[in-house]
PDB file of C-alpha atoms in Angstrom:
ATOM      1  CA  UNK D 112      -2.424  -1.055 -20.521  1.00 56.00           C
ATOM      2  CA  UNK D 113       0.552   0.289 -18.626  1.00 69.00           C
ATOM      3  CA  UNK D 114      -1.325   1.876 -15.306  1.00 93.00           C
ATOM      4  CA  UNK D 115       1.708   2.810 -13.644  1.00 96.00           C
ATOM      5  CA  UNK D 116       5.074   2.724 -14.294  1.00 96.00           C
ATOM      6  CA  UNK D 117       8.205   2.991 -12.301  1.00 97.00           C
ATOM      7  CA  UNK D 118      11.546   3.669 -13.607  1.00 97.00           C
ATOM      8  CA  UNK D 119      14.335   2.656 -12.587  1.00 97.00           C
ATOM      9  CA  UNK D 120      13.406  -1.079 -11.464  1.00 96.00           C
ATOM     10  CA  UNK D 121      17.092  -1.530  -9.664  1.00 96.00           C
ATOM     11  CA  UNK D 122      19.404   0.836  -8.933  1.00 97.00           C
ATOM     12  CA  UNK D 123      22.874   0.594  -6.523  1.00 97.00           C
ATOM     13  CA  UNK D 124      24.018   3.986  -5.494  1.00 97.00           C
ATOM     14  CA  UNK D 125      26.752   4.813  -2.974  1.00 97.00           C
ATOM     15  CA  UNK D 126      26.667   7.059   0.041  1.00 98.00           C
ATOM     16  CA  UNK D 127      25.698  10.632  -0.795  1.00 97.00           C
ATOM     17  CA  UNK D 128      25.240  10.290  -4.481  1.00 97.00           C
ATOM     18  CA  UNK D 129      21.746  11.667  -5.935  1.00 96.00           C
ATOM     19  CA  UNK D 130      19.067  10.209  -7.931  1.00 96.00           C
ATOM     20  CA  UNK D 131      15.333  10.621  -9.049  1.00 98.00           C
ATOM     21  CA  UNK D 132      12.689   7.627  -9.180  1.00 98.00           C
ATOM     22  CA  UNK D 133      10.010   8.630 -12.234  1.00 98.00           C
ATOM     23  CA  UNK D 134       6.560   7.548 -11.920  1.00 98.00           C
ATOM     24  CA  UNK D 135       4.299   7.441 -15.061  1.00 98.00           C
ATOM     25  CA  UNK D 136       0.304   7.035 -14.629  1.00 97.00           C
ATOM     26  CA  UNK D 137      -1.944   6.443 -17.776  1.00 96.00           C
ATOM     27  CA  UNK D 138      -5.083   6.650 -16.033  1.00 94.00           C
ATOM     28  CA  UNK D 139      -5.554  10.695 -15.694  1.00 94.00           C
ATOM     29  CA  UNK D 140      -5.529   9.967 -12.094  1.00 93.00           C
ATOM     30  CA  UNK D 141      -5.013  13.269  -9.901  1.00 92.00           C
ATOM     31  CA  UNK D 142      -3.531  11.692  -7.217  1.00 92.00           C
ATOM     32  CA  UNK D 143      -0.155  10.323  -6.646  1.00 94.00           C
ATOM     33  CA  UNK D 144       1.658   8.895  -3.513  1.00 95.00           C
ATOM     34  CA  UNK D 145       5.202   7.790  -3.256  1.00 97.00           C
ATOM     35  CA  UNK D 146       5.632   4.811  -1.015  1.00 96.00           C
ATOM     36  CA  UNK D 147       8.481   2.802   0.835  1.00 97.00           C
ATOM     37  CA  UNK D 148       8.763  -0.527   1.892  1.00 95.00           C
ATOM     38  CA  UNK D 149      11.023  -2.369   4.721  1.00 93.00           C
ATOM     39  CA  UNK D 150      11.405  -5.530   5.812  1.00 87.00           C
ATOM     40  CA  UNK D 151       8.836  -6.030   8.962  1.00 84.00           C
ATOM     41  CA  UNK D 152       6.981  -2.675   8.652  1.00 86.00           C
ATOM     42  CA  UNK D 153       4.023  -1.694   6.222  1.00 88.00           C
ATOM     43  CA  UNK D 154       4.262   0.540   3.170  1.00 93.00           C
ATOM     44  CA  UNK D 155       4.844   4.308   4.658  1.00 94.00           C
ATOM     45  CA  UNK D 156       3.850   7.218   2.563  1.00 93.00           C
ATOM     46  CA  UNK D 157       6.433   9.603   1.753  1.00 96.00           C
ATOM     47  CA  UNK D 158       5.093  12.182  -0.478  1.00 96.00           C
ATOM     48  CA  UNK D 159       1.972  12.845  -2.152  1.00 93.00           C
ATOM     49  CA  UNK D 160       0.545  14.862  -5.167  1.00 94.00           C
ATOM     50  CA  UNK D 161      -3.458  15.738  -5.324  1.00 91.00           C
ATOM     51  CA  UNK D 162      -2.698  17.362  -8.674  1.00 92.00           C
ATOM     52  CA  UNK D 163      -0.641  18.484 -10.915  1.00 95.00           C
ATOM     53  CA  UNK D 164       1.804  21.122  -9.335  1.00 95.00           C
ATOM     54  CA  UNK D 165       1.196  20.350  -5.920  1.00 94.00           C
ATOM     55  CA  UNK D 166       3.177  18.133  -3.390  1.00 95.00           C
ATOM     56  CA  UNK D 167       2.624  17.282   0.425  1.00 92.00           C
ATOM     57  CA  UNK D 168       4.590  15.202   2.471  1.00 93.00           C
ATOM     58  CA  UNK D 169       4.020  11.781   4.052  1.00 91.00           C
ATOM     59  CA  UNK D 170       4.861  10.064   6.878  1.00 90.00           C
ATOM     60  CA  UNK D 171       8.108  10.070   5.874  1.00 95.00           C
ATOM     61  CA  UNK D 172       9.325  12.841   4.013  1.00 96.00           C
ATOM     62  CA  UNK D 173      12.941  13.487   5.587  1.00 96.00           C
ATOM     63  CA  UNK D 174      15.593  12.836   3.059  1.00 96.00           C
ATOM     64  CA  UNK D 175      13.146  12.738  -0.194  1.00 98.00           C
ATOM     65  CA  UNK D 176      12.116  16.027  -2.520  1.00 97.00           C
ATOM     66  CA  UNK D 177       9.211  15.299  -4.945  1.00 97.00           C
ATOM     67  CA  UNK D 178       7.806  17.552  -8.154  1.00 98.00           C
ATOM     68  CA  UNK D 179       4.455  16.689 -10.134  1.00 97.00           C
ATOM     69  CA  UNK D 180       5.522  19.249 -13.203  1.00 95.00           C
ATOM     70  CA  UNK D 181       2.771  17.183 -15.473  1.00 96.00           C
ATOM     71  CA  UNK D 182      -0.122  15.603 -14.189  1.00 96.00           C
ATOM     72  CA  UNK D 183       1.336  12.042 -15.027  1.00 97.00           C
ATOM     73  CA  UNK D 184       4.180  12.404 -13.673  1.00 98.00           C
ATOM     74  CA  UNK D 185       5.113  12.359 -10.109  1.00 98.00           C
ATOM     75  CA  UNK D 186       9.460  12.692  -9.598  1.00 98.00           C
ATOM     76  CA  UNK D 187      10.630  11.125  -6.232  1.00 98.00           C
ATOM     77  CA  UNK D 188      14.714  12.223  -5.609  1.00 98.00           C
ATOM     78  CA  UNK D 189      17.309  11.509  -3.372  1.00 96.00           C
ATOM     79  CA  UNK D 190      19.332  14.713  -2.886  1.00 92.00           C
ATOM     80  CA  UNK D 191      22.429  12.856  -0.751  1.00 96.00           C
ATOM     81  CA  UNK D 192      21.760   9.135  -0.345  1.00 96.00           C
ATOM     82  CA  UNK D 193      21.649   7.283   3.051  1.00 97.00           C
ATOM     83  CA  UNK D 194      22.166   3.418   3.854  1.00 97.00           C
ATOM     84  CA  UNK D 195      18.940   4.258   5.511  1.00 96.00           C
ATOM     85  CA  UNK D 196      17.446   4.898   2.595  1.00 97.00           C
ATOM     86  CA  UNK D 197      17.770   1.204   1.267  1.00 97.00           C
ATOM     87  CA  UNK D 198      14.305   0.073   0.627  1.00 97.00           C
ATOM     88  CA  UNK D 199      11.582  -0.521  -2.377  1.00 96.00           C
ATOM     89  CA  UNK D 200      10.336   2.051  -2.988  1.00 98.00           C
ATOM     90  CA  UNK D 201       6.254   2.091  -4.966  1.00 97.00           C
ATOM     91  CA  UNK D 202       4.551   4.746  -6.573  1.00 97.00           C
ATOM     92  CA  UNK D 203       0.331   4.622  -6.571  1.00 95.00           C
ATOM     93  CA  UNK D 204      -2.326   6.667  -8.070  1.00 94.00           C
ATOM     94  CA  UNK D 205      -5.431   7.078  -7.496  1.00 90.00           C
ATOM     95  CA  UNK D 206      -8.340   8.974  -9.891  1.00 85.00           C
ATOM     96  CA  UNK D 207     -10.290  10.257  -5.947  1.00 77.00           C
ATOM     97  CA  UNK D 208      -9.004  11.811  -3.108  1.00 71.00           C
ATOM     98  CA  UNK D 209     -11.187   9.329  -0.616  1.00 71.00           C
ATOM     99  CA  UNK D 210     -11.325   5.766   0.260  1.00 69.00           C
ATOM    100  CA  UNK D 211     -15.203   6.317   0.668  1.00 63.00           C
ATOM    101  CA  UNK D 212     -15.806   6.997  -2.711  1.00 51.00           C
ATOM    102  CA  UNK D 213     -14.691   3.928  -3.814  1.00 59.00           C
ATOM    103  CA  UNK D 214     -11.650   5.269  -5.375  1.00 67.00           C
ATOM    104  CA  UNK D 215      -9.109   2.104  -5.702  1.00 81.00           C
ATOM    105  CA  UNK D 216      -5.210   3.276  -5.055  1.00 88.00           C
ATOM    106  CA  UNK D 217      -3.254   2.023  -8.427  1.00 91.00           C
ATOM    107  CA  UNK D 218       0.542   0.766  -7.150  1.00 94.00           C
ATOM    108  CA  UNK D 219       3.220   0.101  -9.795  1.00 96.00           C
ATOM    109  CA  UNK D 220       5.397  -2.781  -9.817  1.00 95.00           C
ATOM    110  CA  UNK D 221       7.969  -0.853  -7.497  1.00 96.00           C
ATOM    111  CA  UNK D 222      12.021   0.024  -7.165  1.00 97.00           C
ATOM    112  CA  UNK D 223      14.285  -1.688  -5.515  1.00 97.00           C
ATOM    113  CA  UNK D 224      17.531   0.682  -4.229  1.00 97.00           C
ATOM    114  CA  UNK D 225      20.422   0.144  -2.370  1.00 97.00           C
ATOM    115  CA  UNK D 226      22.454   2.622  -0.931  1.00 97.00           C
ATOM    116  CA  UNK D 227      26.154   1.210   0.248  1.00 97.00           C
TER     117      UNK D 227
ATOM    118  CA  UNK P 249       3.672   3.799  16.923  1.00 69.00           C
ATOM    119  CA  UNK P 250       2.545   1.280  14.575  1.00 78.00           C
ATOM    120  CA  UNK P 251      -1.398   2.208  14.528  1.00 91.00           C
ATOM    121  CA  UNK P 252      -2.240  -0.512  12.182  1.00 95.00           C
ATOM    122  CA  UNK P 253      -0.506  -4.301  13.107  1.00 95.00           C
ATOM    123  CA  UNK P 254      -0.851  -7.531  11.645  1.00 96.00           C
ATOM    124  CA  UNK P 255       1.151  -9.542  14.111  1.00 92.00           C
ATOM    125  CA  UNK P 256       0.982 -13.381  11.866  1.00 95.00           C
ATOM    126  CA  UNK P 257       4.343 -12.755   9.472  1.00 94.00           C
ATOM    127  CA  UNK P 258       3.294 -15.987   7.980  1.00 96.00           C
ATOM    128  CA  UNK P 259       0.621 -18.164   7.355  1.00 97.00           C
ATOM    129  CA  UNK P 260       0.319 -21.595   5.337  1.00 98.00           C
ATOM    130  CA  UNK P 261      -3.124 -23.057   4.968  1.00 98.00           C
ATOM    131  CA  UNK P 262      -3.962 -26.512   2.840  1.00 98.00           C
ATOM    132  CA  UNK P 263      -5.515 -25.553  -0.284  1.00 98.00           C
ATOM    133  CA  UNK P 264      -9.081 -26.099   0.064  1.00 97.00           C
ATOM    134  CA  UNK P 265      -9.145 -25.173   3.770  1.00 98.00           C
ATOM    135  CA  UNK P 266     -10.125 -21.896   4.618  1.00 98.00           C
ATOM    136  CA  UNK P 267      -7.570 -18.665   5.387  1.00 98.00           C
ATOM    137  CA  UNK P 268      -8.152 -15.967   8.112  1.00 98.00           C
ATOM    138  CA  UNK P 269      -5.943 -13.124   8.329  1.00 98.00           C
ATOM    139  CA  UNK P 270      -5.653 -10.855  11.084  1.00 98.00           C
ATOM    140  CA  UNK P 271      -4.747  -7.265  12.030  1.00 98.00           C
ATOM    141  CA  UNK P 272      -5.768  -5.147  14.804  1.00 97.00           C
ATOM    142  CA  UNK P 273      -5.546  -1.302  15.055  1.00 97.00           C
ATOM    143  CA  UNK P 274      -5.332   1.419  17.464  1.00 95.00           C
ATOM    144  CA  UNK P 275      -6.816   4.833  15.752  1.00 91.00           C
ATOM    145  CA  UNK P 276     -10.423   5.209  16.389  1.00 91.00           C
ATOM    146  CA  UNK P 277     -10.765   7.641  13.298  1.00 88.00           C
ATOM    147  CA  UNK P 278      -9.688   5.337  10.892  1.00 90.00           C
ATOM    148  CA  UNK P 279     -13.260   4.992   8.820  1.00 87.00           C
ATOM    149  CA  UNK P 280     -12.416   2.610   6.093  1.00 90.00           C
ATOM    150  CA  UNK P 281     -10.461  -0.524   5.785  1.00 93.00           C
ATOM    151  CA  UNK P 282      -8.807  -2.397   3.303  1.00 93.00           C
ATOM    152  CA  UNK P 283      -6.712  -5.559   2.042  1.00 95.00           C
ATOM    153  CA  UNK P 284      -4.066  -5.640  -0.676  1.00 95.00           C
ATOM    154  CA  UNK P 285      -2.414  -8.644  -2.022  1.00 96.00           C
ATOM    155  CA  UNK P 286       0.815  -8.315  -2.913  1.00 95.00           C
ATOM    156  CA  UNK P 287       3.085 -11.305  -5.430  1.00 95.00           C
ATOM    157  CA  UNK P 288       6.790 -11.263  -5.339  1.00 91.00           C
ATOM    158  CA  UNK P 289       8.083  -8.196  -7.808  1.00 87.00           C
ATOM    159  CA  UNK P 290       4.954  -6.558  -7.893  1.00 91.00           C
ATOM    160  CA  UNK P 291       2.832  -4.081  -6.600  1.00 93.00           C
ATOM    161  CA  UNK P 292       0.268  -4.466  -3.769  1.00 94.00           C
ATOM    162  CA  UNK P 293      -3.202  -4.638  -5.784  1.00 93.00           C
ATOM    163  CA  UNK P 294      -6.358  -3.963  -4.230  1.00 91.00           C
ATOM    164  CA  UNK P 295      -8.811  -7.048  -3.027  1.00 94.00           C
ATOM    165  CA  UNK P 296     -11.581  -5.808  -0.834  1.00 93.00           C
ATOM    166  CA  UNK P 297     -12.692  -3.472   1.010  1.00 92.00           C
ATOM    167  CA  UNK P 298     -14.921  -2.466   4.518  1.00 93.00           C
ATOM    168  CA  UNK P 299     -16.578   0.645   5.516  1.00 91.00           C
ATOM    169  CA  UNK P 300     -16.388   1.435   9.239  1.00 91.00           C
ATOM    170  CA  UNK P 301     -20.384   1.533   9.108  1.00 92.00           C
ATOM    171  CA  UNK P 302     -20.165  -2.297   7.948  1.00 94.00           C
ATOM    172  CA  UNK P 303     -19.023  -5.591  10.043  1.00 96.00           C
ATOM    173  CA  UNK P 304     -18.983  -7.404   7.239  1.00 97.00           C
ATOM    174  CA  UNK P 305     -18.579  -7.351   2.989  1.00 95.00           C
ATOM    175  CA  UNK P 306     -18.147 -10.047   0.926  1.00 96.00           C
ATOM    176  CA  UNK P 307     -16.880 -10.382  -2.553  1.00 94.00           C
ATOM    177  CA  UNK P 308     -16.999 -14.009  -4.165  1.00 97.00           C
ATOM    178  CA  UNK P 309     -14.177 -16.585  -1.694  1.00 98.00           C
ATOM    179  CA  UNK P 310     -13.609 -12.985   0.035  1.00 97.00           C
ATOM    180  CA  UNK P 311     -14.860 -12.064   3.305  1.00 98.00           C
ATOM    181  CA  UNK P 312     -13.943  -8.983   5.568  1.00 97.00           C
ATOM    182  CA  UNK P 313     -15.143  -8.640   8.980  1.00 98.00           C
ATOM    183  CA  UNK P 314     -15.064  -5.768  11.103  1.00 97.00           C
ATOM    184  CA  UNK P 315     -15.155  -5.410  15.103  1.00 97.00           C
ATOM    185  CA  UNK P 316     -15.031  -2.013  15.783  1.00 96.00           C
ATOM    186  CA  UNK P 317     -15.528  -2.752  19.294  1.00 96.00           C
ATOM    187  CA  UNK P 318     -12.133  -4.890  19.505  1.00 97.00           C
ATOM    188  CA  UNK P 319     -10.287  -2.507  16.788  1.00 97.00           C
ATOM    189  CA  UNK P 320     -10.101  -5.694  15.188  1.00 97.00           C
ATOM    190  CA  UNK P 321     -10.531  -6.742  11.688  1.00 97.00           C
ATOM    191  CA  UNK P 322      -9.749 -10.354   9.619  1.00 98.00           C
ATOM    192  CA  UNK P 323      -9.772 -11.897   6.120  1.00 98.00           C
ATOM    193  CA  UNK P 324     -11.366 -14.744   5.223  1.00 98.00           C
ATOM    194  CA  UNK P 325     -10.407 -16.759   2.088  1.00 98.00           C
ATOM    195  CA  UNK P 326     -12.644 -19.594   1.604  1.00 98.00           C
ATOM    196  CA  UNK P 327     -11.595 -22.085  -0.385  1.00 98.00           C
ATOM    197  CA  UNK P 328      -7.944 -21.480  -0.701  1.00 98.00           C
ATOM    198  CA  UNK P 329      -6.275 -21.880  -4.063  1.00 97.00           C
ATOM    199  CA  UNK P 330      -2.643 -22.100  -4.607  1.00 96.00           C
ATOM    200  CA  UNK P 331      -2.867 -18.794  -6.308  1.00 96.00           C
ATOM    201  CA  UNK P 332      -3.459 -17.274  -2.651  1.00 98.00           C
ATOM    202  CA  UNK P 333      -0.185 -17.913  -2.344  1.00 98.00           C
ATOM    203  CA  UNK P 334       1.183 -14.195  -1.706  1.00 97.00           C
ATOM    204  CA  UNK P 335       1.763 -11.208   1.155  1.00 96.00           C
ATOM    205  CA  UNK P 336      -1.557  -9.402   2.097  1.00 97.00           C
ATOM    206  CA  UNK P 337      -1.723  -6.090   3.577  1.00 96.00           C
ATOM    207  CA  UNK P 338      -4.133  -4.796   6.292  1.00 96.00           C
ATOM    208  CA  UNK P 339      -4.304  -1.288   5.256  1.00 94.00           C
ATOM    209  CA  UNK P 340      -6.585   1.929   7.358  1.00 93.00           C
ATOM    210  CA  UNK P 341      -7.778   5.501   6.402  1.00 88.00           C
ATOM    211  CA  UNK P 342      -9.012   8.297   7.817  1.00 77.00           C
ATOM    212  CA  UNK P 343      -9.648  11.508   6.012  1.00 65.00           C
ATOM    213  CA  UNK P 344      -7.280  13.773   5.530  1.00 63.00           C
ATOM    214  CA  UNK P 345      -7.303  17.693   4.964  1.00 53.00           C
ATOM    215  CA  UNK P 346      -6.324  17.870   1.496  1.00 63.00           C
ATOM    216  CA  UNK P 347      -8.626  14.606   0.428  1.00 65.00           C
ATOM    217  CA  UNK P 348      -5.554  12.565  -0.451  1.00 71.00           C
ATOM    218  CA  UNK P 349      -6.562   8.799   0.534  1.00 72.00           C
ATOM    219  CA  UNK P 350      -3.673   8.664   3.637  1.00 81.00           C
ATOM    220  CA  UNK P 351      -3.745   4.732   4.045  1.00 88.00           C
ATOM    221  CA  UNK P 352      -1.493   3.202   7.156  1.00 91.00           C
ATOM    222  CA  UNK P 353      -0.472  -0.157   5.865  1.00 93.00           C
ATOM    223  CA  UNK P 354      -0.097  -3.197   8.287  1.00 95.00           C
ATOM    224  CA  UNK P 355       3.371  -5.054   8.282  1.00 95.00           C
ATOM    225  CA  UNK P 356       1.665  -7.822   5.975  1.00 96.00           C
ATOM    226  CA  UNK P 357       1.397 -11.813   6.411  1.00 97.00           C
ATOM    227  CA  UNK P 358       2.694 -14.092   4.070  1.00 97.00           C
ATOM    228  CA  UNK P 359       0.142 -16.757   3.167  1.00 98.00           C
ATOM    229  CA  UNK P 360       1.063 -19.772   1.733  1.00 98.00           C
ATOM    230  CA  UNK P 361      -0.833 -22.458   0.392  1.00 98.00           C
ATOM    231  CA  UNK P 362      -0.290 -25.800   0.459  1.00 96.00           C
ATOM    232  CA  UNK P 363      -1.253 -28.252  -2.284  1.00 91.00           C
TER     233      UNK P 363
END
């Protein structure tokens, strides 16, 4: 059982090259969230999906484009890459659109980029 | 503006002993409250969870308390196994327009545990 999957794991890019994280789901889940991580802060949302062909952004959207083309997939890219943009990056899922319902968020194992 | 802050970066605890794990937070609408766990090269998974209704849920060794009052909520891990050993996340959310669970994630505490 995959749940979700995150491709690349590693990736080294340099200063204004472009690149797109792919997140795969198994679970049918509507929603999907793209995440990043940095050292000393809590996992920020970026972009989000509540179903297929729909995006919305995050906390932290500047810098990032997103597309949910298929409902299992949700693209996260990097039009012109920043140092700032060095982090780990996770993608989640989730089958409910509220904590209340019980609905658990699903993260995948995550993406680790550098940008030099 | 961090609205959701877990200000221990670390924690190390004798196995056996019990773990508490703090984070405090700012944003009165937040209505639900949760903890992830989080191993080294993997992705935060879910652990338990507290409605803003509650002050306290427990699921086998895990125990969340809530002090809405104090914007204050902790983790309790009694008796700590070695297999603790990993970051946890203090995470809030509050409903959002579109329905999408929003969660603000603490900066995490490491807990380690000693044999």
């Amino acid at each position: 059982n995959a749940g979700v999957t995150q491709t690349p794991k590693f990736r080294v890019l340099k200063t204004g090259q472009s690149m797109t994280l792919l997140c795969a789901q198994d679970m049918n889940h509507e929603y999907m969230y793209w995440y990043r991580q940095d050292p000393g802060m809590g996992l920020r949302l970026i972009h989000y999906s509540v179903g297929e062909g729909t995006t919305a952004k995050g906390e932290v959207p500047d810098g990032y484009n997103v597309s949910r083309l298929k409902k299992q997939n949700f693209l996260l890219g990097l039009e012109s890459a920043a140092p700032s943009q060095t982090s780990v990056y996770f993608c989640a899922s989730s089958q409910g659109g509220t904590v209340r319902s019980g609905n658990t968020i699903y993260f995948g194992e995550g993406s680790w980029l550098t940008v030099v | 503006d961090q609205q959701v802050k877990q200000n221990s970066p670390s924690l190390s605890v004798q196995e056996g002993r019990i773990s508490i794990l703090n984070c405090d937070y700012t944003n009165s609408m937040f209505d639900y409250f949760l903890w992830y766990k989080k191993y080294p090269a993997e992705g935060p998974t879910f652990l338990i969870s507290i409605s803003s209704i509650k002050d306290k849920n427990e699921d086998g060794r895990f125990t969340v308390f809530l002090n809405k009052s104090a914007k204050h909520l902790s983790l309790h891990i009694v008796p700590s196994q070695p297999g603790d050993s990993a970051v946890y996340f203090c995470a809030a959310s509050a409903q959002h327009l579109q329905g999408a669970q929003k969660l603000v994630f603490g900066q995490g505490t490491r807990l380690t545990i000693n044999p």
